[in-house]
XYZ file of C-alpha atoms in Angstrom:
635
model
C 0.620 12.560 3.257
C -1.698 11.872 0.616
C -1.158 9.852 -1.846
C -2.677 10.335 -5.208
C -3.013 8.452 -8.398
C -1.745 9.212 -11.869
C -3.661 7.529 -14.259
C -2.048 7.598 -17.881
C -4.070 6.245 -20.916
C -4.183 2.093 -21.102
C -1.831 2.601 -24.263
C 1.087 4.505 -22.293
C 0.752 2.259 -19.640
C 0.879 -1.123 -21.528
C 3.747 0.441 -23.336
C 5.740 1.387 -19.973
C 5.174 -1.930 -18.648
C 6.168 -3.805 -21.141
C 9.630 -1.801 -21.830
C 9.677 -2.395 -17.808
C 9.316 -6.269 -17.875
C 11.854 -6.202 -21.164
C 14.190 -4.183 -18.698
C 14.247 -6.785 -15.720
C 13.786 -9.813 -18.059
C 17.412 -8.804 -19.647
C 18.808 -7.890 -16.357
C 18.097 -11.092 -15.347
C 19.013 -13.336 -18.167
C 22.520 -11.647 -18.136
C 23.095 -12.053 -14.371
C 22.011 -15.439 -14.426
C 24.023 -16.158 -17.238
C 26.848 -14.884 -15.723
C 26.344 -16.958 -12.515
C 26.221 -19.804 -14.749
C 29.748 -19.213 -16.302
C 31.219 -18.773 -12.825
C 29.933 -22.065 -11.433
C 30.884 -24.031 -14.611
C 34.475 -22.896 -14.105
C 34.649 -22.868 -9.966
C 33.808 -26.398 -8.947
C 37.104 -27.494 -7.190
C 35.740 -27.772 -3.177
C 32.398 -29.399 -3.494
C 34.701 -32.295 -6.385
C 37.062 -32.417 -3.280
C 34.277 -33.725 -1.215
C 32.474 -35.655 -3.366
C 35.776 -37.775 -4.527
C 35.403 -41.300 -3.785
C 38.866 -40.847 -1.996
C 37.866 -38.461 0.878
C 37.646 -40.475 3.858
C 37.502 -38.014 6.410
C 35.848 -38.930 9.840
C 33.660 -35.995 11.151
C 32.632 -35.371 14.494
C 29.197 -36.251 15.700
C 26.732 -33.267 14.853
C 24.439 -33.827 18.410
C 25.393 -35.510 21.161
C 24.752 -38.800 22.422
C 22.643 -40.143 19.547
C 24.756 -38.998 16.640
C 27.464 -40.873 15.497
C 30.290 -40.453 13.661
C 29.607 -39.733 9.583
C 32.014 -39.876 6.790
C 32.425 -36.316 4.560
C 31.384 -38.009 1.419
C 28.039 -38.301 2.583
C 27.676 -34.412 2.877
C 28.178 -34.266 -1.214
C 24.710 -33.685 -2.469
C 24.745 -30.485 0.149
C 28.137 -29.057 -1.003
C 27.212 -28.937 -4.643
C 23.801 -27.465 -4.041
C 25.654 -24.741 -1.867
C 28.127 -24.054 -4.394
C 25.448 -23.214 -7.062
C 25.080 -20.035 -4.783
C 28.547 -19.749 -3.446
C 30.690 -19.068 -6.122
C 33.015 -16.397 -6.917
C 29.947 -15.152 -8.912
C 28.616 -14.018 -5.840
C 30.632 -11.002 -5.677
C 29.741 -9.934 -9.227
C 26.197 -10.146 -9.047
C 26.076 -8.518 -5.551
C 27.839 -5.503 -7.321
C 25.672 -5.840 -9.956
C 22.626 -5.860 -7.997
C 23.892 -2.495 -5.667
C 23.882 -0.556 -9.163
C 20.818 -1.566 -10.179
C 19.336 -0.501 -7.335
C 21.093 2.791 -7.359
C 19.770 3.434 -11.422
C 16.337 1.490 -10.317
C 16.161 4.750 -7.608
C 17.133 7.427 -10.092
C 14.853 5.984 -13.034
C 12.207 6.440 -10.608
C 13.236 10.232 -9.540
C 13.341 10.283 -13.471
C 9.664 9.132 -13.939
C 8.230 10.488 -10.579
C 9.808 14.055 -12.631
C 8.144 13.222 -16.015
C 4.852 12.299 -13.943
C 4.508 15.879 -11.890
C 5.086 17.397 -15.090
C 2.891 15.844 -17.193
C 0.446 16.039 -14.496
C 0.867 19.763 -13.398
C 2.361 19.540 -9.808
C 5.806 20.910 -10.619
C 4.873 23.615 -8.194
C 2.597 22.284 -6.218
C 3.419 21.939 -2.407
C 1.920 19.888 0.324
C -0.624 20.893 2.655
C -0.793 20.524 5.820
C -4.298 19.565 7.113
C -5.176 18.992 10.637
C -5.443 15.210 11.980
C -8.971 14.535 11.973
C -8.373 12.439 15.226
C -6.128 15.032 17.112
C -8.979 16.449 19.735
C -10.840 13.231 20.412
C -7.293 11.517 20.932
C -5.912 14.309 23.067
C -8.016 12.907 25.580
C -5.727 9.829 25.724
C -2.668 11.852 26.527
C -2.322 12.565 30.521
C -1.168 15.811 31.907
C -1.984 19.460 31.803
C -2.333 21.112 28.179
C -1.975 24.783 27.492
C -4.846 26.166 26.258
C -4.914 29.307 24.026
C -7.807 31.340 23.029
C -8.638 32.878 19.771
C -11.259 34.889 18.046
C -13.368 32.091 17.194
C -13.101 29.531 19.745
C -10.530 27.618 21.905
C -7.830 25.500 20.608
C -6.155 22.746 22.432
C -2.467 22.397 22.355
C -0.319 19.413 23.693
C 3.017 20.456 24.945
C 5.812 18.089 24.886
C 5.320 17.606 29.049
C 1.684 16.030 27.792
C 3.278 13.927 24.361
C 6.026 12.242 26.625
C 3.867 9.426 28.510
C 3.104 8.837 24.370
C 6.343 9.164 23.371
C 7.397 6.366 26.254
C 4.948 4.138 25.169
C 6.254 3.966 22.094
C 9.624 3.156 22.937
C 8.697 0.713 25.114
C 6.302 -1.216 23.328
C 8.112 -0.707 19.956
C 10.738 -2.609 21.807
C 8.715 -4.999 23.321
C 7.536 -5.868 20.011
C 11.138 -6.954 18.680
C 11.538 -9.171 21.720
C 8.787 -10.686 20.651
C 10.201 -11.061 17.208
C 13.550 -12.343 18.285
C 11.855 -14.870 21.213
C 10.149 -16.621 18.468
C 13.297 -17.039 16.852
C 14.944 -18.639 19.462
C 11.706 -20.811 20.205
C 12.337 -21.779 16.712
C 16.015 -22.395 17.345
C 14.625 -25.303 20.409
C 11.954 -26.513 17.485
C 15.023 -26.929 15.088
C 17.566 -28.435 18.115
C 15.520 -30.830 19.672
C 14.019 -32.199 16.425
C 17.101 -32.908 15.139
C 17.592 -34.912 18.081
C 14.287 -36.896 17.976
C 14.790 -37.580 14.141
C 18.180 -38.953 14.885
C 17.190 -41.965 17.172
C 14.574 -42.794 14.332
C 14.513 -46.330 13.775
C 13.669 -45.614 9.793
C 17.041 -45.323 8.032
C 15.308 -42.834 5.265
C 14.033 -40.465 8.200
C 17.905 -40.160 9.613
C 19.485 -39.225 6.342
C 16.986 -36.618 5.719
C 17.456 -35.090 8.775
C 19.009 -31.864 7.958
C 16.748 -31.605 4.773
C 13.705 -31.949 7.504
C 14.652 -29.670 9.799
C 15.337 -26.729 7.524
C 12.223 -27.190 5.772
C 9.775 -27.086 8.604
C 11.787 -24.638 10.635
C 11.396 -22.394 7.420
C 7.509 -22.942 7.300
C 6.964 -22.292 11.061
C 8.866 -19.358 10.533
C 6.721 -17.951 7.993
C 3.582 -18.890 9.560
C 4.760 -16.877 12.559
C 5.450 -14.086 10.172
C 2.026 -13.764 8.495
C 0.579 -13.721 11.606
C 2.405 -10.802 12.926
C 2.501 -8.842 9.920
C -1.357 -8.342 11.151
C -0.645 -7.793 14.832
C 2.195 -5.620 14.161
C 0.537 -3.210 11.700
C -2.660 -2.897 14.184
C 0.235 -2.366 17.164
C 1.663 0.480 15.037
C -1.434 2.267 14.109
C -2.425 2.188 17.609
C 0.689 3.581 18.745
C 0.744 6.395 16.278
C -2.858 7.353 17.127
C -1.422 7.564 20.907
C 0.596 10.044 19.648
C -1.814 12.509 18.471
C 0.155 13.695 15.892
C -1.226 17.297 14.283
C -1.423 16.995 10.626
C -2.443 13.947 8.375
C 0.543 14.205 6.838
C 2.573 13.426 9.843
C 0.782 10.920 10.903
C 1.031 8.723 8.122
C 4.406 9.525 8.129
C 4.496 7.564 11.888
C 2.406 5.040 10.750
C 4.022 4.030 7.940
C 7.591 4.059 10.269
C 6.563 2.421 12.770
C 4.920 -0.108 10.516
C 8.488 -1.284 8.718
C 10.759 -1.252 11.238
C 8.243 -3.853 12.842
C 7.605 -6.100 9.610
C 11.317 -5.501 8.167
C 12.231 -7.086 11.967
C 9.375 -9.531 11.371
C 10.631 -10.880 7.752
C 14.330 -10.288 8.399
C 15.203 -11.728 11.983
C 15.294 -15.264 11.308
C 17.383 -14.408 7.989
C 20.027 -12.506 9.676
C 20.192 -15.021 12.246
C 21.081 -17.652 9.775
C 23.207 -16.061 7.697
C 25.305 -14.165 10.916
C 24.850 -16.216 13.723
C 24.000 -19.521 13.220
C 26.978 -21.961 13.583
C 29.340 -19.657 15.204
C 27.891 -19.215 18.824
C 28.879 -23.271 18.967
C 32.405 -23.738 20.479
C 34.097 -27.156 19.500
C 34.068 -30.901 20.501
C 34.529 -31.544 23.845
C 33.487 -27.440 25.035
C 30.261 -26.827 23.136
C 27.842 -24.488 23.937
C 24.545 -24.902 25.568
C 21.218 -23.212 25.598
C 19.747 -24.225 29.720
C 22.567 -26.818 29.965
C 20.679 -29.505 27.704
C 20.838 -28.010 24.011
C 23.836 -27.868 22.321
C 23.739 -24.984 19.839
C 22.987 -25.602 16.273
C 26.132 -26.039 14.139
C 25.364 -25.111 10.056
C 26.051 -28.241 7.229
C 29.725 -28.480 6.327
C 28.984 -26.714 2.517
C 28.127 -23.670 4.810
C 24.915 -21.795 6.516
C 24.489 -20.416 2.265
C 22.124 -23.307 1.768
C 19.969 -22.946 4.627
C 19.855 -19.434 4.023
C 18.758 -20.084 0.630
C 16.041 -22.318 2.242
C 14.737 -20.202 4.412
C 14.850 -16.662 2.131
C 12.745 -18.935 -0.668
C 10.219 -20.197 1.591
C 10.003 -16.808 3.127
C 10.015 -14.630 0.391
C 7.424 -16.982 -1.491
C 4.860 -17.947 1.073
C 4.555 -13.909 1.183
C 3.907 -13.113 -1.859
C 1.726 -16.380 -2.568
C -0.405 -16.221 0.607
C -0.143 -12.431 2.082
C 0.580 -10.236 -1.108
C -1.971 -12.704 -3.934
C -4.662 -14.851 -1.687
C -5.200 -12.279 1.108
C -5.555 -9.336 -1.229
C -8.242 -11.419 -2.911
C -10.064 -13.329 -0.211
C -10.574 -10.895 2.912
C -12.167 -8.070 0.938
C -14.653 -10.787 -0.618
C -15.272 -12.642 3.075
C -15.778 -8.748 4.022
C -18.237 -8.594 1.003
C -19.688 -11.681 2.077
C -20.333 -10.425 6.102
C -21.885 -7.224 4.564
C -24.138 -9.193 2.589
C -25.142 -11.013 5.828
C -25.489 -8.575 8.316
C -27.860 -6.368 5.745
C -30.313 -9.340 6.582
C -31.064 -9.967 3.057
C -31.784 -13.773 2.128
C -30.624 -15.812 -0.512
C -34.057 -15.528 -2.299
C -34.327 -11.693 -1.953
C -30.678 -11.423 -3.828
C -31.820 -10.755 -7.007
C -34.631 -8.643 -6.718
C -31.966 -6.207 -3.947
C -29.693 -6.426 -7.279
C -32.376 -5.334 -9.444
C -33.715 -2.276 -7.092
C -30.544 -1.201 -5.863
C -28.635 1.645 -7.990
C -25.304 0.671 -8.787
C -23.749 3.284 -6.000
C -26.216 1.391 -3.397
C -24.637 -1.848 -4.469
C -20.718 -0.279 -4.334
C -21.692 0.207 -0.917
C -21.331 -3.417 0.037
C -17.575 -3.362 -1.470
C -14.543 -3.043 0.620
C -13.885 0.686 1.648
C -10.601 1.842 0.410
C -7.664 1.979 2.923
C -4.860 3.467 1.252
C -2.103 2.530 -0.726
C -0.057 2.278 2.598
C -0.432 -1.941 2.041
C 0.785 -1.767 -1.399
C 3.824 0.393 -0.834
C 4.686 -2.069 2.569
C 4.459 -5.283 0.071
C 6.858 -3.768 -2.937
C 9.281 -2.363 0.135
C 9.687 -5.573 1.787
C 10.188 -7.219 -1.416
C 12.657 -4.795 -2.552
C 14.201 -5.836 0.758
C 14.592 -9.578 -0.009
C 15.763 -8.932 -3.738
C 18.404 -6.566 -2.989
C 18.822 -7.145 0.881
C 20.237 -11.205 0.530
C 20.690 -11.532 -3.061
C 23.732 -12.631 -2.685
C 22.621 -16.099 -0.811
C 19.639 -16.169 -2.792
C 20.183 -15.125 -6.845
C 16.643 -15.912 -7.673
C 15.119 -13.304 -5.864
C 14.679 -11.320 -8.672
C 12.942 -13.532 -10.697
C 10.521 -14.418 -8.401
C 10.081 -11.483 -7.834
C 8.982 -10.760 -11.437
C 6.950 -13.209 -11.856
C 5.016 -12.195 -8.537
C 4.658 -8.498 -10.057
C 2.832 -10.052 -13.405
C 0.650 -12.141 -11.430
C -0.609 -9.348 -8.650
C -0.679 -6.608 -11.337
C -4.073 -8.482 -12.841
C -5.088 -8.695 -9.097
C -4.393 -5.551 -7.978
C -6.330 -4.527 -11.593
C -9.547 -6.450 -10.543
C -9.332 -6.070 -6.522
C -9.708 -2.177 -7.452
C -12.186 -2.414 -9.954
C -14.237 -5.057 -8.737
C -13.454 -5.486 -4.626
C -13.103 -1.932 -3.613
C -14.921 0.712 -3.207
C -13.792 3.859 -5.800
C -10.875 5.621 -3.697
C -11.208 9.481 -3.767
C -8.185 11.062 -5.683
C -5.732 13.628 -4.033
C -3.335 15.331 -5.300
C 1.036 14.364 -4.626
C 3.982 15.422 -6.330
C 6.417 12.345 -4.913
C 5.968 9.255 -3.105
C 6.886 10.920 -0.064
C 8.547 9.083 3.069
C 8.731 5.455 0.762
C 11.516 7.010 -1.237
C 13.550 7.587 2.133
C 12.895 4.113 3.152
C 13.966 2.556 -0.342
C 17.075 4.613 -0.690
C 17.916 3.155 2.988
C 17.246 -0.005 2.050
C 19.378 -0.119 -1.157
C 22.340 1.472 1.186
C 21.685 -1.101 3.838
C 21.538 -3.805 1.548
C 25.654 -3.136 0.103
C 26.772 -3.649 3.584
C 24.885 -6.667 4.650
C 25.880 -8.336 1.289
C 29.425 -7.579 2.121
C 29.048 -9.082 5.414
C 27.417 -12.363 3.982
C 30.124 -12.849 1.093
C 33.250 -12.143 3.554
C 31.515 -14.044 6.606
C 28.883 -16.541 5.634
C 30.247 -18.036 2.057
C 33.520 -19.813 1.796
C 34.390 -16.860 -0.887
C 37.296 -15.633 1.752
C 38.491 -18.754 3.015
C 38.842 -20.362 -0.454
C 41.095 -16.922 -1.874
C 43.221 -16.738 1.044
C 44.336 -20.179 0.770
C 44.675 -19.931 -2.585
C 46.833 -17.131 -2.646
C 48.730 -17.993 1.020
C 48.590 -21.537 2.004
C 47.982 -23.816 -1.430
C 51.110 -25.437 -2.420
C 50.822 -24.871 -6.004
C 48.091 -22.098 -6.212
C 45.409 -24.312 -6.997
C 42.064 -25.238 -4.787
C 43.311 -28.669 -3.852
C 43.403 -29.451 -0.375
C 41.252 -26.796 0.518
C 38.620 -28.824 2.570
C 41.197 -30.291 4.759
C 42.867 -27.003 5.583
C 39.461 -25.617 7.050
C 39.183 -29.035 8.804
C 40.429 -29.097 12.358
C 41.364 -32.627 14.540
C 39.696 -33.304 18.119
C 40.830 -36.560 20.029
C 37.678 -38.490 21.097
C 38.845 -39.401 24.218
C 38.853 -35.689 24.923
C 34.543 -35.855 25.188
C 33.379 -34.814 28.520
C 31.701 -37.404 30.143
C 28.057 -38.372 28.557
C 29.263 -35.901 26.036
C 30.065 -38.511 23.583
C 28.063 -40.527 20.880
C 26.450 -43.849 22.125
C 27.571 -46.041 19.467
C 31.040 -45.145 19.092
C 31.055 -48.210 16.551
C 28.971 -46.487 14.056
C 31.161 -46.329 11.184
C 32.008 -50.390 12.214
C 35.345 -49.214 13.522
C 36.818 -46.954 16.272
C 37.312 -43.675 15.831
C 40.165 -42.045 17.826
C 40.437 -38.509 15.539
C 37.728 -36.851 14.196
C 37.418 -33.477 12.172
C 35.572 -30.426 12.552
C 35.450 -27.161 10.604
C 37.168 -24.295 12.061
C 40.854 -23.102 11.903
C 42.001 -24.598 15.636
C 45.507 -25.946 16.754
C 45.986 -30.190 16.546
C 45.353 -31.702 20.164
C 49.296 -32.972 20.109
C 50.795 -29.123 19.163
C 51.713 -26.953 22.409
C 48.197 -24.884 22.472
C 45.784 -27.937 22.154
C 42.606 -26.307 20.191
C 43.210 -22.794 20.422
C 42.435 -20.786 17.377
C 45.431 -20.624 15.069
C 47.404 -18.329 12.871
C 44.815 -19.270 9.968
C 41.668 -17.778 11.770
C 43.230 -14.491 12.431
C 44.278 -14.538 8.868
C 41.220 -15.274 6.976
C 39.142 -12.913 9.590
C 41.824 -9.902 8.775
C 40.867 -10.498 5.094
C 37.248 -11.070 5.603
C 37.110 -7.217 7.600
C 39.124 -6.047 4.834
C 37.215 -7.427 2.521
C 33.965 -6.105 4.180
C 35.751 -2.261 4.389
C 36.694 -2.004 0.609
C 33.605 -3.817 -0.931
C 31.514 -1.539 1.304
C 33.504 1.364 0.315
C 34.028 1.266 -3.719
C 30.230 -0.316 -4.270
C 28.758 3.025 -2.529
C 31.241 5.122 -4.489
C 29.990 3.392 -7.401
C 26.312 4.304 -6.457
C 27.140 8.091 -5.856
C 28.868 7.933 -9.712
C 26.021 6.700 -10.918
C 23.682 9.084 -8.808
C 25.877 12.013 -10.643
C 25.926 10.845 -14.086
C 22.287 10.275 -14.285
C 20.421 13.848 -14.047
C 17.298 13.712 -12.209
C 15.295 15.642 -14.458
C 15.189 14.061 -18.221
C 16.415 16.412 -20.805
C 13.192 17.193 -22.629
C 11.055 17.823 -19.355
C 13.952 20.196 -18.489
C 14.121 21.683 -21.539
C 10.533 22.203 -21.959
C 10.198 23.653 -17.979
C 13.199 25.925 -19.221
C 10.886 27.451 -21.943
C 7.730 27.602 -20.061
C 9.767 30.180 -17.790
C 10.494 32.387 -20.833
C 7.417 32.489 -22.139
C 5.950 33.297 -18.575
C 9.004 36.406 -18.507
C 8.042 37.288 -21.742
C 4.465 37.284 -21.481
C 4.938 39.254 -17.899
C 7.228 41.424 -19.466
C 4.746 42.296 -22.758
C 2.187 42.711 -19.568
C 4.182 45.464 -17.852
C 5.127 47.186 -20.973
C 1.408 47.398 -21.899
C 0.687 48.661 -18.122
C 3.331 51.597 -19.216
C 1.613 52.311 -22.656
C -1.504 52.684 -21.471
C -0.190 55.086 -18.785
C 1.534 57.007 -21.339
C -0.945 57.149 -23.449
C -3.462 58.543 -20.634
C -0.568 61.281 -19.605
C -1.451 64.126 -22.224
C -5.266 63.867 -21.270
C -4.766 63.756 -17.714
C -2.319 66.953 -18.156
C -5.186 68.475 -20.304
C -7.774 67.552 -17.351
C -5.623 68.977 -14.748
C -5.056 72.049 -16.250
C -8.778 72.290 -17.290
C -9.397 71.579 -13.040
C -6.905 74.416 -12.368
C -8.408 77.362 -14.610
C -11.847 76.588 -13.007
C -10.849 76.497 -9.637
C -8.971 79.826 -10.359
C -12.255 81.602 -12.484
C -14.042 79.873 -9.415
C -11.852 81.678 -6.940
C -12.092 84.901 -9.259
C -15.508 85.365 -8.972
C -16.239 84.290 -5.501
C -13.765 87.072 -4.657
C -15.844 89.904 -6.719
C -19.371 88.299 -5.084
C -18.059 88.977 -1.853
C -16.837 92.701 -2.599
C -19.690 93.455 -4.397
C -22.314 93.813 -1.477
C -20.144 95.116 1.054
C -20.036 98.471 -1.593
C -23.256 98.422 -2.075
C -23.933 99.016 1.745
C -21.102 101.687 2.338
C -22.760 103.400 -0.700
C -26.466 103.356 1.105
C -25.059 104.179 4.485
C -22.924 107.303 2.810
C-alpha cells in the first residue's frame, strides 16, 4: 500500500498541533493530578512497614550467602511502589482505555476531514504488480502453472509452489521468538547470579544496593539486546516476505509491515510481561524453592511488589528507544550514509568545494539518503502507543514521556526530511491502511493486560479483600502481616540455609515470607490456605468485569462519536444534489434538444418519402415507355 502525504499549509498545521499538544498536556495534568489525590489519601501499607515497630524477620532472599533481614529495611522500596500502586491505578487505567478509544475515532475523524479536503473520498486502491514477483519466483521450488496470453507468458505460483515459503515463515518467525524469549532467560541467570556475587561483597554500600543494582543493569542489557534486534528482526522480516513473492505492492507491504511488529512488539514486550506476570511466582517457598539446572534458585520480586521493577524496566525501555533508536539513529545513520557516499565518489577534501560549486543542486541531492518509506515512522509511534497504553498502569508517566519525545522528533523528523533525505515521490492514499488494524488491536489488547496487572501484579486485590473480609475493624491495619506467611528454619534442606544464621546478632527460629500458606504447627504445614483461593477468586473476577465494562465503555464511545464530522457530511450530502441536479438538468436538456429536432426530422422524412415515391413514379413510366415504342415499330 502506498502511503502518501497530505501536506496542509504551515498555518493549519501549527494550529492542529498546537490544539493537539493543549489536548494531551490537559489529559495529562488531570490524570496526574488525580493520581496525586489517590496516593495522598492511600498510604496505610507502605506506613505499616516503615513504622519503627515492625520487627518482622524475613526469610533469606538467596541461599547460602543471604541472611536474614528485618522488613523495615525494605521501606524506601514500599513507598516508591506505592506511588504507582494505588487505588488510582484503576482510574487512570480506565481513563487511559477511553482515551485510546476517542484517540482512534478522532483519527477516523481527521483521516475523514483529510480525504475530503484532499479529494480521495472516492478514490480506491490499486493494485499494482510486485515489482520483485518474477525475479523472486525463482526462489520458490516446485512446478508453476504457466498460462499463455496474447502478448506473452505469465508465470503463476500455485499454492503447491508458495508452501515451502509459507513453512519458512512459520518456522523461522518462530525461531525468532525463541530467540527473543532465550535472551530473556539469559538475562534472568545475569540478574540471579549477580545478585549472588553482590551479596558476598565485602563493601557494606554494594550489599544494600543490591536490588537497586540488579534491576538497573538487567534493564540496560535488556535494552541493548533490544536495539540490536529491532535491526535484525526488521531485515529477517523483509527477507521473509520477499520469500513469499507476494503479487501486488500492496500486499506485500501489508506482510512486511506484519511480520515486522509481531517481531519488535515480542522484542520490546517480552521482558515486560515477564516481570509483570511471571516473575516471583514460578518460586515455591522456603525450604522447596525452585531451581533453574539445580543451582539457581528462581528470582523472587521485592516485598512492595514486582510494580517497581516493572516501572524500572518499562522507563529504561521505553526511554533508551526513543532517545537512542527513534532521535540519534534517525539523525546519525543517514549522515554516516552521507558521509560513505561522499567517500566512495573519490572526491578529496580539497576538491569539496569546487564539486559544491559545479554540481546542480539535484546532482548534490543525490548524495542524500534515498527515501525508504514511512514504514519506520509508523513502527516507532505503534510501539510507543504500545508502552503508553499497553502498561500504563505500572508505569503512569508513559504519557508524558511520551510527549515530550513527540516535540523533540517532530523538529527532527522536520530537518531529517528536508535536509537528510532525498525528496520522496508522492502517491496517492485515502487511510493509513493496515496501521489502523494494528492500533485498534493494540488499544483492545492493552484493557486486558492492564486488568491482568492491577488484579495480579499490584497489591490493589489483596489490600480490598482484606479490607472488606479479614480486617477487624475495616481499616488497612495489619495488612502486611496477613500476606506474610511463617516457615520454621530448621525446616531448610540441607546447604539450603544461610551461612551466618547470626546475622541479625540473634537466632532466628521463624521467619516470614509473602504468600497466603498454612503456619508449620497447623494440620497442613505450608499448603496454600483459604486466603489464596480467596483473593485469586476476586482477582479472576476482578479481571472478567474490568475487562468486560471498560470494552463496553469503548464501543459507547465508538457509537456516540460519528465517524464522519458533521460539516464534511453535510457538505458530501450537498455535493450529491448538486451532482443529481446537474445530471438531471443534463438529461432534460438531452430530451429538449430531441424534441426540438422531432418536427424537422418528421418534415425530412416525409420530404425522403415523396421523392422516393416521384422516384419510383417515374422510373416506372421510363421503363414502359420504350417497350411501346418497339411494339409500335414492330406493328
Amino acid at each position: 500500500m502506498s502511503m502518501g502525504y497530505t501536506l496542509p499549509s504551515p498555518k493549519n498545521r501549527w494550529v492542529d498541533s498546537m490544539q493537539n499538544v493543549m489536548k494531551i498536556l490537559i489529559y495529562l495534568f488531570l490524570s496526574n493530578c488525580t493520581n496525586v489525590l489517590f496516593m495522598c489519601v492511600c498510604v496505610h501499607s507502605s506506613m505499616e512497614i516503615c513504622h519503627p515497630k515492625t520487627n518482622i524477620t524475613m526469610c533469606p532472599l538467596c541461599d547460602g550467602v543471604c541472611g536474614y533481614w528485618k522488613l523495615s529495611t525494605a521501606c524506601g522500596t514500599a513507598r516508591a511502589s506505592h506511588l504507582f500502586d494505588n487505588p488510582a491505578t484503576v482510574f487512570f487505567s480506565v481513563f487511559m482505555a477511553l482515551w485510546a478509544a476517542m484517540f482512534m475515532e478522532h483519527w477516523k475523524r481527521r483521516q475523514m476531514r483529510l480525504n475530503y479536503e484532499w479529494d480521495l473520498t472516492g478514490f480506491e486502491d490499486e493494485e499494482v504488480s510486485h515489482s520483485h514477483l518474477h525475479s523472486q519466483g525463482k526462489t520458490v521450488t516446485g512446478k508453476r502453472t504457466v498460462t499463455e496470453s496474447s502478448d506473452s507468458d505469465v508465470e503463476k505460483l500455485t499454492f503447491r509452489d508458495r508452501f515451502p515459503a509459507y513453512m519458512t515463515n512459520i518456522v523461522m518467525m518462530l525461531l525468532m521468538v525463541g530467540v527473543t524469549f532465550a535472551i530473556v532467560f539469559g538475562v534472568i541467570l545475569y540478574r540471579i547470579s549477580t545478585k549472588a556475587a553482590l551479596h558476598m561483597s565485602s563493601n557494606p554500600t554494594t550489599r544494600n544496593h543490591v536490588q537497586l543494582t540488579v534491576k538497573t543493569t538487567a534493564a540496560i542489557i535488556n535494552l541493548v539486546v533490544i536495539l540490536i534486534l529491532d535491526e535484525v528482526y526488521g531485515a529477517v522480516a523483509r527477507w521473509l516476505t520477499v520469500l513469499e513473492a507476494p503479487k501486488t505492492d500492496k500486499s506485500f507491504e501489508e506482510r512486511l509491515i506484519f511480520k515486522t511488529f509481531i517481531l519488535k512488539f515480542f522484542n520490546a514486550f517480552t521482558p515486560i510481561i515477564y516481570i509483570a506476570f511471571f516473575r516471583g511466582r514460578l518460586v515455591g517457598r522456603p525450604g522447596r524453592y525452585l531451581y533453574v539446572f539445580e543451582s539457581y534458585r528462581m528470582e523472587e520480586c521485592a516485598h512492595g511488589g514486582c510494580l517497581m521493577e516493572l516501572c524500572i524496566q518499562l522507563s529504561i525501555t521505553m526511554l533508551g528507544k526513543q532517545l537512542i533508536q527513534n532521535n540519534l539513529f534517525e539523525i546519525g545513520i543517514p549522515k554516516l550514509k552521507k558521509l560513505i557516499r561522499y567517500i566512495r565518489s573519490k572526491q578529496g577534501a580539497f576538491q569539496e568545494e569546487e564539486r559544491q560549486k559545479k554540481l546542480q543542486r539535484y546532482e548534490a541531492d543525490h548524495f542524500l539518503e534515498p527515501f525508504a518509506g514511512l514504514t519506520p515512522e509508523y513502527m516507532e509511534m505503534i510501539i510507543q502507543f504500545g508502552f503508553v497504553t499497553l502498561f500504563v498502569a505500572s508505569f503512569p508517566l508513559a504519557p508524558l514521556f511520551a510527549l515530550l519525545n513527540n516535540i523533540i522528533e517532530i523538529r527532527l523528523d522536520a530537518k531529517k526530511f528536508v535536509s537528510e533525505l532525498r525528496r520522496p515521490i508522492a502517491a496517492r492514499a485515502k487511510d493509513i491502511g493496515i496501521w489502523y488494524n494494528i492500533l485498534r488491536g493494540v488499544a483492545k489488547v492493552a484493557i486486558i493486560i492492564n486488568a491482568f496487572v492491577i488484579s495480579f501484579t499490584s497489591d490493589f486485590i489483596p489490600r480490598m479483600v482484606y479490607q472488606y473480609m479479614y480486617s477487624p475493624d475495616g481499616s488497612m491495619h495489619g495488612f502486611v502481616n496477613h500476606t506474610l506467611s511463617y516457615f520454621n528454619t530448621s525446616h531448610f534442606e540441607v546447604g539450603r540455609g544461610t551461612m551466618d544464621p547470626l546475622h541479625l546478632g540473634f537466632p532466628v527460629e521463624v521467619c516470614r515470607y509473602k504468600d497466603y500458606r498454612e503456619p508449620p504447627w497447623s494440620s497442613t504445614p505450608y499448603e496454600v490456605s483459604k486466603e489464596f483461593w480467596a483473593v485469586l477468586a476476586v482477582r479472576l473476577a476482578f479481571v472478567i468485569i474490568f475487562q468486560n465494562v471498560v470494552m463496553l465503555m469503548n464501543d459507547v464511545v465508538d457509537w456516540l462519536i460519528p465517524d464522519i464530522p458533521k460539516d464534511i457530511s453535510l457538505q458530501i450530502h450537498k455535493e450529491k444534489i448538486l451532482l443529481v441536479e446537474l445530471f438531471m438538468k443534463e438529461e432534460q436538456g438531452k430530451i429538449s434538444v430531441a424534441e426540438r429536432r422531432a418536427p424537422s426530422t418528421m418534415k425530412e422524412n416525409c420530404n425522403r418519402r415523396s421523392n422516393s415515391s416521384t422516384h419510383h413514379t417515374n422510373s416506372d413510366n421510363l421503363d414502359s415507355t420504350p417497350h411501346h415504342t418497339n411494339s409500335t415499330s414492330k406493328f
